[in-house]
Structure formats: structure tokens, C-alpha cells
């Protein structure tokens, strides 16, 4: 057999057997790997027999044709870049010749992505730079994004574009994208892990009801679509779209701190049953559950909505106030109805239909709105008269006015429109006066600025401009026909403006006192001016606002002096004693102390005490300076040594008694550095002199090192004992024995101080210990400079212990007030007072601003007393409230800032209510002044005015509108009563006109003044 035939025979059986074995065992060998270019493929033979050896062959497969990769014979194959789009199989043959073949896999390209890794973030497939194995441009025809679940890739529905907004279902999972080209190539991105959801529900809000925090039976509550967010690993909040969230609802009612489910209430809206008013169901909340993907989060509305008719009752009460009674007990509209009606109507219109239906007296509000509109239409017609109106038109207006009922006529304050129509009918030619009236009314209303302001200010910025405007208005009124003067509208505004002008001008005159005053006097005067300013109402304050810079300047009049003082303080603090600056330094300190005493507004007690101590230190230092100078003057050859030595030791002893702070001012202390020697003893060659000099050196060396007290004390003790044993002949050569004696005294003093420190630290009771520590601290200040230096470690120990005590009271040592009043609210100040009152007497000594706290205790008592009176007398006696309010100081008033009191079932600012009451009281006072002036104007030159009847009606109405206390202020009421009596007498005479004889008899009894009145009535 030839070699060629042998090869053929050997190959033929394999060619016959391979297809059968391969297909029979195709599932027994698999390829592991992603199949992406640049990654490895591995033949998995775990299901093949374990007792065989295997050989591997890798193939490209194209159109059924296999291309053997001859260099790839291991179980692993690294896919090259040119394999993109090709199919690969692996064939495994055991040592018996049996072959196993895998299924083919298609090689895919690698595709990168860029973007976010959290839900609602964006991911983009990066296709730039990808190309096929041809020279044609690569065209991608399809994209599909996948999510891996249970190691299986699931396509994300409808996500077939280049860009992906990461959906919630991908949270905490791996995702990738697959892209296909028109050439059939496939690219796949690496898996990307998406952050898991970290859900939260923001505040749950309601809509569809009246508002506030209440509903009434019949209202429908609806939950606004809650905002659900997820927080990323970098703390970025991502808001989820509502279509990504599944919401469920459960309505609850609150019982104490628990909740009870409301049956059959699981929709976004809930209608309050009409029978709930008397049930236990009062506070309604809703629980919202949001499901995003497989994540769930729940939240309950924090603020419950209360089922209550309090708001309805409050509106009913406000509506009821629209009506009042006149002196004849007839129902009329309140005087200021136009200013309050709009607000009440707006509140009503905001109610839900269910709430509106429960307002029992709405008909009053409805009629008031209609009546005001009707009267205003009539008023507009009267104002529109152009001076050429016919008698018929005037009669028509009269007829329309007569159709108004009594309640509607009460809207015509002072019967102004009725009087105008009557005047025009009586004298049609006087229509030209209407234009004058219109101009006067316009000028009066223009006195005030913004009409929308609840407490309007004057349009004029100064009193002088306002005075000019008022004078112009008065001149125009005086130019009117007498009968038209009484029908000028808005007289109350004019009267109010005159009263305000008077108060403002009186305030302005207070500034005259500042002329020629010292800074201290200016501060005192400014305080009284500020007090007067605070008593002005807001309108008056607006007129004098231009004066405030002058007031602030006066209040700060001491500022310049204080700046000078601070400059001097900066110069002297830390200054050392210098011979050429000694007198200047003393002078500056004395000046500082003098200024501190003279300034009213300077209250830095610590600095005051520091300067007083500095003054004492300078005096003490000066005495020693003089002693040293005397000693220095003795340093002459002719002076006996004993005298020099005595002066030296005297000066040194005095210097050593000074404290450290005093010693720094002794500018000639260096003269004490050199111990004087006895030049009178020649030679000093004896043994006594040598021993004495050495002992002096030992003293000097020992005293130079005071860094450690115990070592210093031992050295001093040893030297003292040694000195006692020295022969008498040696002692006379110890020239610095006085220094040793002083050192011995210093050691005794420090040891005594050490005992006091240890005794204080050993006290068990904290209160007693603190008191003891303070005593020891004072004892340290009495030590001289050397003693203080030696005792410094002990002093630090004491100071640290004291600081431990004071740290516990830092919250009570805060500044309580500034120039504007208390810094803290009433509640906060009360809390601080309670803490202070709970302290022991010793602990109270730790409080540095105890004086302020004591002041606060007094102020809080006054404020709480006022609040109680406010709540008690609000409706009974409002004038008493204002009287009590004016007794409060500026500090006490500052405690009322932000305090809310209950008014008509609602909380409102107490200070705002006071301001309203003050404005109302001012208005009432204006009416009092107007009434007094009007009574005085009933007579001119001793005769009654021609329109006495109309004036009496208007004055009487004003008088009757006052409270009993305000009526007492009308001191000239007797003139009004006399005028009414005189008018009645004249009317009685007029009634006798049909009986000439009786009439003549009665007429003859009339005085000349009453005759004139009679004639004016009949004219």
C-alpha cells in the first residue's frame, strides 16, 4: 500500500464519522464568553467524560465552510479585531478519536456608553470611530437597550434609540445596549450598574377646599400629586415623573398621636360627610403610597386638616358687625363699612360652596354690597351735575334719593347727598358750587397718599407742605356759599389732618432744646424726643420723618467723645513706663477716667475698672520711681555706704512689693540691678570678706532661678539656715542679705497661697467651692510681682477650675438687649429667667449679666400683666388697653414683637392690633376735636349761624358716636344743649304764627339773638 493511499484511508473514516458524532454530542461542549472583539472565548467541557484527554480546534464558519485556525489549539481563544461579524465554533477530540462540536457564536464589536448611572439620567451609545471591515461608512440601523435580570438579558420596551433615559425598572441592575449595522455587524456595550432608588416623598399638600387648615362638612379634599424624588450617591435629588409612579391613597383621621382608617376612602379626593360635625372625626390626613419599579415609599400629611366651622362663625361675626344702631335704636350701617366690606366679601368668596351654604347671615353681606353700589351710583349722578341741569333732572334725583330706605340712607354720612339735592332744588342757580365742592373733596382726599394702605400716610412729606394744603382747603371752603359749607365731604379727614399737623409741629419744636447743649445733655434730650416720637401715630411719624437724622445725631452725640476715649484707651493699654512719657501717660489715664464718668451712654464697666486700677498702679509705681531716684542721687563718693545700702534695700523692697502690672511702669528699675559695694573697706583680703562675698553670690544665683517654686523655696530655706550659722565677721560682708529676707517672705506668702488653693480644690460642695475659688483668686491679686510669678502655676489651676463653672452658664451670660430692645422673644426671655431663678445664690454670682436678667424679670411681669389685661378688656374697655400700653417702656414693647393673640378665633399680631386700636382711638379723638370745634362755630359774633338746624344734627350724630368717656372730653357740651334749647324756643314761637296775638306776645319775649335765629329759619 502506498503512502498516499494510507493517508486517504486514514482520513476517510474520520470524514464519515465526524458529522454523526458531532451532531450527537453538540450539546456536550459549549463556548463561554461574551463573543466580543478583544475578549477571550473558552471551551467548556464540564459535561464530557473526565477520564479522557482532549485536543481543541477553533474554526471560522462562513456559508457552511469551516476555516481552521491552525494556531489556536488550546481551550481558550482571544478574539482578534478582524473577527468582527464572523461565526466561531470549537471542536474537541478525545484520545479515542471521538469529536464534540459547539454551536457557533457570532463575534460582536465593543460599543462604549457615556452618561449617568442613576434613574432618569441619560446614557448615550458612542458609535463614533466604529467601522466595518470594508471601506464603506458604517450605518447603524438598530439599537436595543437591555436590562439583566436573573442573568438573563431582557429588552427594555420601546428603548430602540441611540440615547436612553434610564427607567426605574433598571434601578440596582445591569444594563447594556446592542447596536446593529446594515452590514449585519453587531456591537454590544459593557454592562453598566445603575444606582438603586433612594426614594422620598416631599410634603403632601391638599387642594379644592376653602384654605387655611380647616374644612366644613360637604367640602371635598383633594391631594395634589405628590413630588417623589430619588437621591443619588452624590446627594443629587432627581424628581420622578408622575407616569413613572403608581400612587395609592388611604384617608385617615387623627386621634391623639395615632391614626384611624376611614373606610372606603382610598381615592385622591375625599368629600367630608355632612354628619361629621359632631363625630370623633375631627382632624383629617391622608397616607400616600408611591411605587416606583419594585420600590415602595409612604408618607402621611404632616399638618392635619380640621373639620371645623370656626372660620364660618368668624365670618358670620364679621358680617354681623356691618350693622349697628343709631341713637333712636334704628338699624344702620356702621360708619366705616366701605373700608371693611371688601375684605369680608373677599373672605366669603374664597369659601367653597359647601362652606358658603353654612354662612347663615350672608343676606346682610349681600344686601350691603348692593346698597353701597346703589348709593354710589346715585352719588355719581349728583357729582356729575354740570351746572346746567334742569329742574326736572334735580327732581328726578330727589325722587331717587327719597326711594332709599333708612338703612340705605345711613350710607350717606351726614346726609350730605340729601342736603345737596335739597339745596339745588331750593336754589338751582347754585349749581356752580358743585364744582367747587368737587375740587375741595378731591383736595381733602389727596391729603392722604395710597388709598390701599390700611393706615394711609400723608402725601406731603413735611408739616410745612401739609399746612399750606390745609390753608388752601380752608380758604376754598370759606369761599363757598354758607349753606354749602356743611355739605363738604370728608370733613373727618380734614379734621384728622389738622390734629396730626398740630401734633407733628409740637414734636418739631422739641428739637429747639438741642441748641447749645453738651453731648451728655443732647443724649438726655434725645431720649425724651424719641419717647415723644414713639407716641405719635404712623401718619404723624411720616410727617416728621425728615427729622429722624437729627434725632439719631443727637442720640449719638457722645459718639465723638467715645471715639476720642477709645483712641486714648488704645494708646494707654499695654503702654510701658518711659521717663519721657511718664507725665503724658498719667494725664491720658486721668482724662480717660474723667471721660468715662461724664459719658451717659458709656457702660463698659470692665474697661472702667481697668482704668481705675491702672490709675492706682501708676500712683504705686510713681512712689517707687521717686524712691529709686533718691537712691540714685546718693551714689556719690562722699555718701556713706550705710546710707547708700539702706536707700538701696528700701527701694528694692518697695519695688518687690509691687505687682507685675505695677513694676512695668517703673522706668528706672534697672538702677536696682547693681548691688552697691562697700568701697570704704580696703582690699577685702581677709577670709571673712571672701566667704561673705561667696555667700552673696550664692544668694544672687539662687534668686535668679525662680522657674520652679519648690527648688527655689528649698534654696532659700538652705541659705537662710546657712546665714544663721555664719560668723558675725562674715555676715557684714553679705551685702544682699535683704534680698534673701525678701525671698524668704515671698516663699512664705506663696506657701500660704498654695494651702489656700488646695483647701479650695478639696471642698466637696460645688457652690461652696466656687465661692472659695473666688476668694483665692482675689488673694492672688494681692501678691507682689515676684510672688505672683512664683504662684503662676497655682493661679492657672484656679482659673481653669473657675472657667469650668462659668462654662455651664454661657447661655445665661448672653447679651439680652441692644439699642432696639430685647434680642430674644418673650418666650425665650422667660426661659432664661426661669433658668436664672432656679440657680442658688452662689450660682447667680456666676452670671455676668445678672443685672439685665433682673431687669428682664421686671419687664416680663409688666408685659404678661398687659397681655392679660389685653385679653380681658379687648371688647369691654379698649381705651384702658391703650392707657396700659402707653405705660410700657420701649424695652417692654420689644418683648411683644412677634407675640400673637387670639382675635375672632384666629391668631393675629398683638402689636398690629394695638396699632389698629391706636388709629381708631386717634380717629375717635379727632371726632372729639371736630365736635368741640363744631360747637364753637355755632355762633359768629354772638349770633347763631343760618344753618343751625343742619349743624346741630351733624354735631349730635358725632357726639352720640362717642363713648361715654370720650363724651366727657367735650367740655363745651353745654353750648350745644343751649343751642338746642334756643332752637326749640324759636320753633315753638313759629308754631303760633296762625294766632297773631299769641305769636306777637311770644315773639316779644325773644332776645335779639333769638330774633335773628327766628328770621334765619323763616328766610
Coordinates of N, CA and C in Angstrom, one line a residue, residues 185-389:
X185 N -23.3 43.6 11.2 CA -22.4 43.6 12.3 C -23.2 44.0 13.6
X186 N -22.7 43.4 14.7 CA -23.4 43.6 16.0 C -22.3 44.2 17.0
X187 N -22.7 45.3 17.6 CA -21.8 45.9 18.7 C -22.6 45.8 20.0
X188 N -21.9 45.5 21.1 CA -22.5 45.4 22.4 C -21.7 46.2 23.4
X189 N -22.3 46.9 24.3 CA -21.6 47.7 25.3 C -21.4 46.9 26.5
X190 N -20.3 47.2 27.3 CA -20.1 46.5 28.6 C -21.3 46.8 29.5
X191 N -21.5 45.9 30.5 CA -22.6 46.1 31.4 C -22.4 47.4 32.3
X192 N -23.4 48.1 32.6 CA -23.3 49.3 33.4 C -24.3 49.1 34.6
X193 N -23.7 49.3 35.8 CA -24.6 49.1 37.0 C -25.3 50.5 37.3
X194 N -26.6 50.4 37.5 CA -27.4 51.6 37.8 C -27.6 51.6 39.3
X195 N -27.5 52.8 39.8 CA -27.7 53.0 41.3 C -29.1 52.6 41.7
X196 N -29.3 52.1 42.9 CA -30.6 51.8 43.4 C -31.4 53.0 43.8
X197 N -32.7 52.9 43.8 CA -33.5 54.0 44.1 C -33.4 54.3 45.6
X198 N -33.4 55.6 45.9 CA -33.4 56.1 47.3 C -34.6 57.1 47.4
X199 N -35.8 56.6 47.6 CA -37.0 57.4 47.4 C -37.3 58.2 48.6
X200 N -38.0 59.3 48.3 CA -38.6 60.1 49.4 C -39.8 60.9 48.8
X201 N -40.8 61.1 49.7 CA -42.0 61.9 49.3 C -41.9 63.2 50.0
X202 N -42.0 64.3 49.2 CA -42.0 65.6 49.7 C -43.3 65.9 50.4
X203 N -43.5 67.1 51.0 CA -44.7 67.4 51.8 C -45.9 67.2 51.0
X204 N -46.9 66.5 51.6 CA -48.1 66.2 50.9 C -49.1 67.4 51.1
X205 N -49.6 67.9 50.0 CA -50.5 69.1 50.1 C -51.9 68.8 49.6
X206 N -52.8 69.6 50.1 CA -54.2 69.5 49.7 C -54.7 70.6 48.8
X207 N -55.8 70.4 48.0 CA -56.4 71.5 47.3 C -57.9 71.2 47.2
X208 N -58.6 72.2 46.6 CA -60.0 72.0 46.4 C -60.9 72.3 47.6
X209 N -60.3 73.1 48.6 CA -61.1 73.5 49.8 C -60.9 74.9 50.1
X210 N -61.5 75.4 51.1 CA -61.5 76.9 51.4 C -60.1 77.4 51.6
X211 N -59.3 76.6 52.2 CA -57.9 77.1 52.5 C -57.6 77.1 54.0
X212 N -56.4 77.6 54.4 CA -56.1 77.5 55.8 C -55.8 76.1 56.2
X213 N -56.3 75.7 57.3 CA -56.1 74.3 57.8 C -57.4 73.7 58.3
X214 N -58.5 74.1 57.6 CA -59.8 73.6 58.1 C -60.7 73.3 56.8
X215 N -61.7 72.4 57.1 CA -62.8 72.2 56.1 C -64.1 72.1 56.8
X216 N -65.2 72.2 56.1 CA -66.5 72.0 56.7 C -67.2 70.8 56.0
X217 N -68.1 70.2 56.7 CA -68.8 69.1 56.1 C -69.4 69.5 54.7
X218 N -69.2 68.6 53.7 CA -69.6 68.9 52.4 C -68.4 69.3 51.5
X219 N -67.3 69.8 52.1 CA -66.1 70.2 51.3 C -65.5 68.9 50.8
X220 N -64.8 69.0 49.7 CA -64.0 67.9 49.1 C -62.6 68.2 49.1
X221 N -61.9 67.4 49.8 CA -60.4 67.5 49.9 C -59.8 66.7 48.8
X222 N -58.8 67.2 48.2 CA -58.1 66.5 47.1 C -56.6 66.6 47.3
X223 N -55.9 65.5 47.1 CA -54.4 65.5 47.3 C -53.8 66.0 46.0
X224 N -52.9 67.0 46.1 CA -52.1 67.4 45.0 C -51.1 66.2 44.7
X225 N -50.8 66.0 43.4 CA -49.9 64.9 43.0 C -48.6 65.1 43.8
X226 N -48.3 64.2 44.7 CA -47.1 64.4 45.5 C -45.8 64.4 44.6
X227 N -44.8 65.1 45.1 CA -43.5 65.1 44.4 C -42.7 63.9 45.0
X228 N -42.2 63.0 44.2 CA -41.4 61.9 44.6 C -40.0 62.0 44.0
X229 N -39.0 61.9 44.9 CA -37.6 62.1 44.4 C -36.8 60.9 44.8
X230 N -35.7 60.7 44.1 CA -34.7 59.8 44.4 C -33.4 60.5 44.6
X231 N -32.6 60.1 45.5 CA -31.3 60.8 45.8 C -30.2 59.9 45.3
X232 N -29.3 60.5 44.5 CA -28.1 59.7 44.0 C -27.0 59.6 45.1
X233 N -26.0 58.8 44.7 CA -24.9 58.6 45.6 C -24.2 59.9 45.9
X234 N -24.3 60.9 45.0 CA -23.7 62.2 45.2 C -24.6 63.2 45.8
X235 N -25.7 62.7 46.4 CA -26.7 63.6 47.1 C -27.5 64.5 46.2
X236 N -27.5 64.2 44.9 CA -28.3 64.9 43.9 C -29.8 64.4 43.9
X237 N -30.7 65.3 44.1 CA -32.1 64.9 44.1 C -32.7 64.9 42.7
X238 N -33.3 63.8 42.3 CA -33.9 63.6 41.0 C -35.4 63.5 41.2
X239 N -36.1 64.4 40.5 CA -37.6 64.3 40.6 C -38.1 63.3 39.6
X240 N -38.9 62.4 40.0 CA -39.5 61.4 39.1 C -40.8 61.9 38.5
X241 N -41.0 61.5 37.3 CA -42.3 61.9 36.6 C -43.4 61.1 37.1
X242 N -44.6 61.7 37.1 CA -45.8 61.0 37.6 C -46.1 59.7 36.9
X243 N -45.8 59.7 35.6 CA -46.1 58.5 34.8 C -45.2 57.3 35.2
X244 N -44.1 57.6 35.9 CA -43.2 56.6 36.4 C -43.6 56.0 37.8
X245 N -44.6 56.6 38.4 CA -45.0 56.3 39.7 C -46.4 55.8 39.8
X246 N -46.7 54.8 40.6 CA -48.0 54.3 40.8 C -48.4 54.7 42.3
X247 N -49.5 55.5 42.4 CA -49.9 56.0 43.7 C -51.1 55.3 44.2
X248 N -51.2 55.1 45.5 CA -52.4 54.6 46.2 C -52.6 55.5 47.4
X249 N -53.8 55.6 47.8 CA -54.2 56.6 48.8 C -55.1 55.9 49.9
X250 N -54.9 56.4 51.1 CA -55.8 56.0 52.2 C -56.0 57.2 53.1
X251 N -57.3 57.6 53.2 CA -57.6 58.7 54.1 C -57.8 58.3 55.5
X252 N -57.3 59.1 56.5 CA -57.3 58.7 57.9 C -57.8 59.9 58.7
X253 N -58.2 59.6 59.9 CA -58.4 60.7 60.8 C -57.6 60.5 62.1
X254 N -57.1 61.6 62.6 CA -56.1 61.5 63.7 C -56.8 61.5 65.1
X255 N -56.3 60.6 65.9 CA -56.8 60.5 67.3 C -55.6 60.5 68.2
X256 N -55.4 61.7 68.8 CA -54.2 61.9 69.7 C -52.9 61.8 68.8
X257 N -52.0 60.8 69.0 CA -50.9 60.7 68.2 C -51.0 59.5 67.2
X258 N -52.2 58.9 67.2 CA -52.5 57.7 66.4 C -53.4 58.1 65.2
X259 N -53.6 57.2 64.3 CA -54.5 57.4 63.1 C -55.5 56.3 63.0
X260 N -56.7 56.6 62.5 CA -57.7 55.6 62.3 C -58.1 55.6 60.8
X261 N -58.2 54.5 60.2 CA -58.6 54.4 58.8 C -60.0 54.9 58.6
X262 N -60.3 55.6 57.5 CA -61.7 56.0 57.1 C -62.1 55.0 56.1
X263 N -63.1 54.2 56.3 CA -63.5 53.1 55.4 C -63.9 53.7 54.0
X264 N -63.6 53.0 53.0 CA -64.0 53.3 51.6 C -63.5 54.7 51.2
X265 N -62.3 55.1 51.7 CA -61.7 56.4 51.3 C -60.3 56.1 50.8
X266 N -60.2 55.7 49.6 CA -58.9 55.3 49.1 C -58.7 55.9 47.7
X267 N -59.2 57.1 47.4 CA -59.0 57.8 46.1 C -58.3 59.1 46.4
X268 N -57.8 59.8 45.4 CA -57.1 61.0 45.6 C -57.9 62.1 46.2
X269 N -59.3 62.0 46.2 CA -60.1 63.0 46.8 C -61.1 62.4 47.8
X270 N -61.5 63.2 48.7 CA -62.4 62.7 49.8 C -63.4 63.8 50.2
X271 N -64.7 63.6 50.1 CA -65.7 64.5 50.5 C -66.1 64.3 52.0
X272 N -66.0 65.4 52.7 CA -66.3 65.3 54.2 C -67.8 65.1 54.3
X273 N -68.2 63.9 55.0 CA -69.6 63.7 55.2 C -70.3 64.8 56.0
X274 N -71.5 65.0 55.7 CA -72.3 66.1 56.4 C -72.6 65.8 57.8
X275 N -72.5 64.5 58.2 CA -72.8 64.2 59.6 C -71.6 64.1 60.5
X276 N -70.4 64.7 60.1 CA -69.2 64.5 60.8 C -69.0 65.6 61.9
X277 N -69.8 66.7 61.9 CA -69.6 67.8 62.8 C -69.5 67.4 64.2
X278 N -70.4 66.4 64.6 CA -70.5 66.0 66.0 C -69.8 64.7 66.2
X279 N -69.1 64.1 65.3 CA -68.4 62.8 65.4 C -67.0 63.0 66.0
X280 N -66.3 61.9 66.2 CA -64.9 61.9 66.7 C -64.0 62.3 65.6
X281 N -64.4 62.2 64.4 CA -63.5 62.5 63.2 C -63.4 64.0 63.1
X282 N -62.3 64.5 63.6 CA -62.0 66.0 63.5 C -60.9 66.4 62.6
X283 N -59.8 65.7 62.8 CA -58.5 66.0 62.0 C -58.3 65.0 60.9
X284 N -58.3 65.4 59.7 CA -58.2 64.6 58.5 C -56.8 64.6 58.0
X285 N -56.2 63.5 57.7 CA -54.9 63.4 57.0 C -55.1 62.3 55.9
X286 N -54.0 62.2 55.0 CA -54.1 61.2 54.0 C -52.7 60.5 54.0
X287 N -52.7 59.2 53.8 CA -51.5 58.4 53.6 C -51.3 58.1 52.1
X288 N -50.2 58.5 51.5 CA -49.9 58.3 50.1 C -48.8 57.3 50.0
X289 N -49.0 56.3 49.2 CA -48.0 55.3 48.9 C -47.6 55.4 47.5
X290 N -46.3 55.5 47.2 CA -45.8 55.6 45.9 C -45.0 54.4 45.6
X291 N -45.2 53.8 44.4 CA -44.5 52.6 44.0 C -43.7 53.0 42.7
X292 N -42.4 52.8 42.7 CA -41.6 53.1 41.6 C -40.7 51.9 41.3
X293 N -41.0 51.2 40.2 CA -40.3 49.9 39.9 C -40.8 49.0 41.0
X294 N -39.8 48.4 41.7 CA -40.2 47.5 42.8 C -39.9 48.1 44.1
X295 N -39.7 49.5 44.1 CA -39.5 50.2 45.4 C -40.8 50.9 45.8
X296 N -41.1 50.9 47.1 CA -42.3 51.5 47.7 C -41.9 52.4 48.8
X297 N -42.6 53.6 48.8 CA -42.4 54.5 50.0 C -43.8 55.1 50.3
X298 N -44.0 55.4 51.6 CA -45.2 56.0 52.0 C -45.0 57.3 52.8
X299 N -46.0 58.1 52.8 CA -45.9 59.4 53.6 C -47.3 59.8 54.0
X300 N -47.3 60.4 55.2 CA -48.6 61.0 55.7 C -48.5 62.5 55.8
X301 N -49.5 63.2 55.4 CA -49.6 64.6 55.5 C -49.2 65.1 56.9
X302 N -48.3 66.0 57.1 CA -47.8 66.4 58.4 C -48.9 67.2 59.1
X303 N -49.5 68.1 58.4 CA -50.5 69.0 59.1 C -51.9 68.5 58.8
X304 N -52.6 68.1 59.8 CA -54.0 67.6 59.5 C -54.9 68.8 59.2
X305 N -56.0 68.5 58.4 CA -57.0 69.4 58.1 C -58.2 69.2 59.1
X306 N -58.5 70.3 59.8 CA -59.5 70.1 60.8 C -60.9 70.4 60.3
X307 N -61.9 69.5 60.7 CA -63.3 69.7 60.3 C -63.8 70.7 61.4
X308 N -64.1 71.9 61.0 CA -64.4 73.0 61.9 C -65.2 74.1 61.2
X309 N -66.2 74.6 62.0 CA -66.9 75.7 61.5 C -66.5 77.1 62.1
X310 N -65.3 77.1 62.8 CA -64.9 78.3 63.4 C -64.7 79.4 62.5
X311 N -64.2 79.1 61.3 CA -64.0 80.2 60.3 C -65.3 80.7 59.8
X312 N -66.3 79.8 59.7 CA -67.6 80.2 59.3 C -68.2 81.2 60.3
X313 N -68.0 80.8 61.6 CA -68.6 81.6 62.7 C -67.9 83.0 62.7
X314 N -66.5 83.0 62.4 CA -65.8 84.2 62.4 C -66.3 85.2 61.3
X315 N -66.6 84.6 60.1 CA -67.1 85.4 59.0 C -68.5 85.9 59.4
X316 N -69.3 85.1 60.0 CA -70.7 85.5 60.4 C -70.6 86.6 61.4
X317 N -69.6 86.5 62.3 CA -69.4 87.6 63.3 C -69.0 88.9 62.7
X318 N -68.1 88.8 61.7 CA -67.7 90.0 60.9 C -68.9 90.6 60.2
X319 N -69.7 89.7 59.6 CA -70.9 90.2 58.8 C -71.8 91.0 59.8
X320 N -72.0 90.4 61.0 CA -72.9 91.0 61.9 C -72.4 92.4 62.3
X321 N -71.1 92.6 62.3 CA -70.6 94.0 62.7 C -70.9 95.0 61.6
X322 N -71.4 94.6 60.5 CA -71.7 95.6 59.4 C -72.9 96.5 59.8
X323 N -73.7 96.0 60.7 CA -74.9 96.7 61.2 C -74.7 97.2 62.6
X324 N -75.3 98.4 62.9 CA -75.2 98.9 64.3 C -76.5 99.6 64.5
X325 N -76.6 100.4 65.6 CA -77.9 101.1 66.0 C -77.6 102.6 66.1
X326 N -78.5 103.4 65.7 CA -78.3 104.8 66.0 C -78.9 105.2 67.3
X327 N -79.0 106.5 67.6 CA -79.5 106.9 69.0 C -80.9 106.6 69.2
X328 N -81.7 106.4 68.0 CA -83.1 106.1 68.1 C -83.3 104.6 68.0
X329 N -82.2 103.8 68.2 CA -82.3 102.4 68.2 C -82.7 101.8 66.8
X330 N -82.5 102.6 65.8 CA -82.8 102.1 64.4 C -81.5 101.5 63.8
X331 N -81.7 100.4 63.0 CA -80.6 99.7 62.4 C -80.0 100.5 61.3
X332 N -78.7 100.7 61.3 CA -78.0 101.5 60.3 C -76.7 100.7 60.0
X333 N -76.0 101.1 58.9 CA -74.7 100.5 58.6 C -73.6 101.2 59.4
X334 N -72.6 100.5 59.8 CA -71.5 101.1 60.5 C -70.8 102.1 59.7
X335 N -70.2 103.1 60.3 CA -69.7 104.3 59.6 C -68.6 103.9 58.6
X336 N -67.7 102.9 59.0 CA -66.6 102.6 58.1 C -66.8 101.3 57.3
X337 N -68.1 101.1 56.9 CA -68.5 99.9 56.2 C -67.7 99.7 54.9
X338 N -67.5 100.8 54.2 CA -66.8 100.7 52.9 C -65.4 100.1 53.0
X339 N -64.7 100.4 54.1 CA -63.3 100.0 54.3 C -63.2 98.5 54.7
X340 N -64.3 98.0 55.3 CA -64.2 96.6 55.8 C -65.0 95.6 54.9
X341 N -66.0 96.2 54.1 CA -66.9 95.3 53.4 C -66.1 94.5 52.3
X342 N -65.2 95.1 51.6 CA -64.5 94.4 50.6 C -63.7 93.2 51.2
X343 N -63.1 93.4 52.3 CA -62.3 92.4 53.0 C -63.2 91.2 53.4
X344 N -64.4 91.5 54.0 CA -65.3 90.5 54.4 C -65.8 89.7 53.2
X345 N -66.2 90.4 52.2 CA -66.7 89.8 51.0 C -65.7 88.9 50.3
X346 N -64.4 89.4 50.3 CA -63.3 88.5 49.7 C -63.2 87.2 50.5
X347 N -63.3 87.3 51.8 CA -63.2 86.1 52.6 C -64.3 85.2 52.3
X348 N -65.5 85.7 52.1 CA -66.7 84.9 51.8 C -66.5 84.2 50.5
X349 N -66.1 85.0 49.5 CA -66.0 84.5 48.1 C -64.9 83.4 48.0
X350 N -64.0 83.3 48.9 CA -63.0 82.3 48.9 C -63.5 81.0 49.5
X351 N -64.6 81.0 50.1 CA -65.2 79.8 50.7 C -65.7 78.8 49.6
X352 N -65.7 77.6 49.9 CA -66.2 76.6 49.0 C -67.7 76.7 49.0
X353 N -68.4 76.2 48.0 CA -69.9 76.2 48.0 C -70.5 75.6 49.3
X354 N -69.8 74.5 49.8 CA -70.4 73.9 51.0 C -70.2 74.8 52.2
X355 N -69.1 75.6 52.3 CA -68.9 76.5 53.4 C -69.8 77.7 53.2
X356 N -70.0 78.2 52.0 CA -70.9 79.4 51.8 C -72.3 79.1 52.3
X357 N -72.7 77.8 52.0 CA -74.1 77.5 52.4 C -74.3 77.5 53.9
X358 N -73.2 77.5 54.7 CA -73.4 77.4 56.1 C -73.3 78.8 56.7
X359 N -73.0 79.9 55.9 CA -73.0 81.2 56.5 C -74.4 81.7 56.6
X360 N -74.9 81.7 57.8 CA -76.4 82.0 58.0 C -76.8 83.4 57.7
X361 N -75.9 84.4 57.8 CA -76.3 85.8 57.7 C -75.7 86.4 56.4
X362 N -75.5 85.6 55.4 CA -75.0 86.1 54.1 C -75.9 87.2 53.5
X363 N -77.2 87.1 53.8 CA -78.1 88.1 53.2 C -77.7 89.5 53.6
X364 N -77.2 89.7 54.8 CA -76.7 91.0 55.3 C -75.6 91.5 54.4
X365 N -74.6 90.6 54.2 CA -73.5 91.0 53.3 C -73.9 91.3 51.9
X366 N -74.8 90.4 51.4 CA -75.3 90.6 50.0 C -76.0 91.9 49.9
X367 N -76.9 92.2 50.9 CA -77.6 93.5 50.8 C -76.6 94.7 50.9
X368 N -75.6 94.6 51.8 CA -74.7 95.7 52.0 C -74.0 96.0 50.7
X369 N -73.5 95.0 50.0 CA -72.9 95.2 48.7 C -73.8 95.9 47.7
X370 N -75.0 95.4 47.7 CA -76.0 96.0 46.7 C -76.3 97.4 47.1
X371 N -76.5 97.7 48.4 CA -76.9 99.0 48.9 C -75.8 100.0 48.6
X372 N -74.5 99.6 48.9 CA -73.4 100.5 48.6 C -73.3 100.9 47.1
X373 N -73.5 99.8 46.3 CA -73.5 100.1 44.8 C -74.6 101.1 44.4
X374 N -75.8 100.9 45.0 CA -76.9 101.8 44.7 C -76.6 103.2 45.1
X375 N -76.2 103.4 46.3 CA -75.9 104.7 46.8 C -74.8 105.4 46.1
X376 N -73.8 104.6 45.7 CA -72.6 105.2 45.0 C -73.0 105.6 43.5
X377 N -74.0 104.8 43.0 CA -74.5 105.2 41.6 C -75.2 106.6 41.7
X378 N -76.0 106.7 42.8 CA -76.7 108.0 43.0 C -75.8 109.1 43.3
X379 N -74.7 108.8 44.1 CA -73.7 109.8 44.4 C -73.0 110.3 43.1
X380 N -72.7 109.3 42.2 CA -72.0 109.6 41.0 C -72.9 110.5 40.1
X381 N -74.2 110.3 40.1 CA -75.1 111.2 39.3 C -75.1 112.6 39.9
X382 N -75.1 112.7 41.2 CA -75.0 114.1 41.8 C -73.7 114.8 41.5
X383 N -72.6 114.0 41.6 CA -71.3 114.6 41.3 C -71.2 115.0 39.8
X384 N -71.9 114.3 39.0 CA -71.8 114.6 37.5 C -72.6 115.8 37.1
X385 N -73.4 116.4 38.0 CA -74.1 117.6 37.6 C -73.2 118.7 37.1
X386 N -73.5 119.2 35.9 CA -72.6 120.1 35.3 C -72.9 121.6 35.4
X387 N -73.9 121.9 36.3 CA -74.3 123.3 36.4 C -75.4 123.8 35.5
X388 N -75.8 122.9 34.6 CA -76.8 123.2 33.6 C -78.0 122.3 33.7
X389 N -78.1 121.5 34.8 CA -79.1 120.5 35.0 C -80.5 121.3 35.2

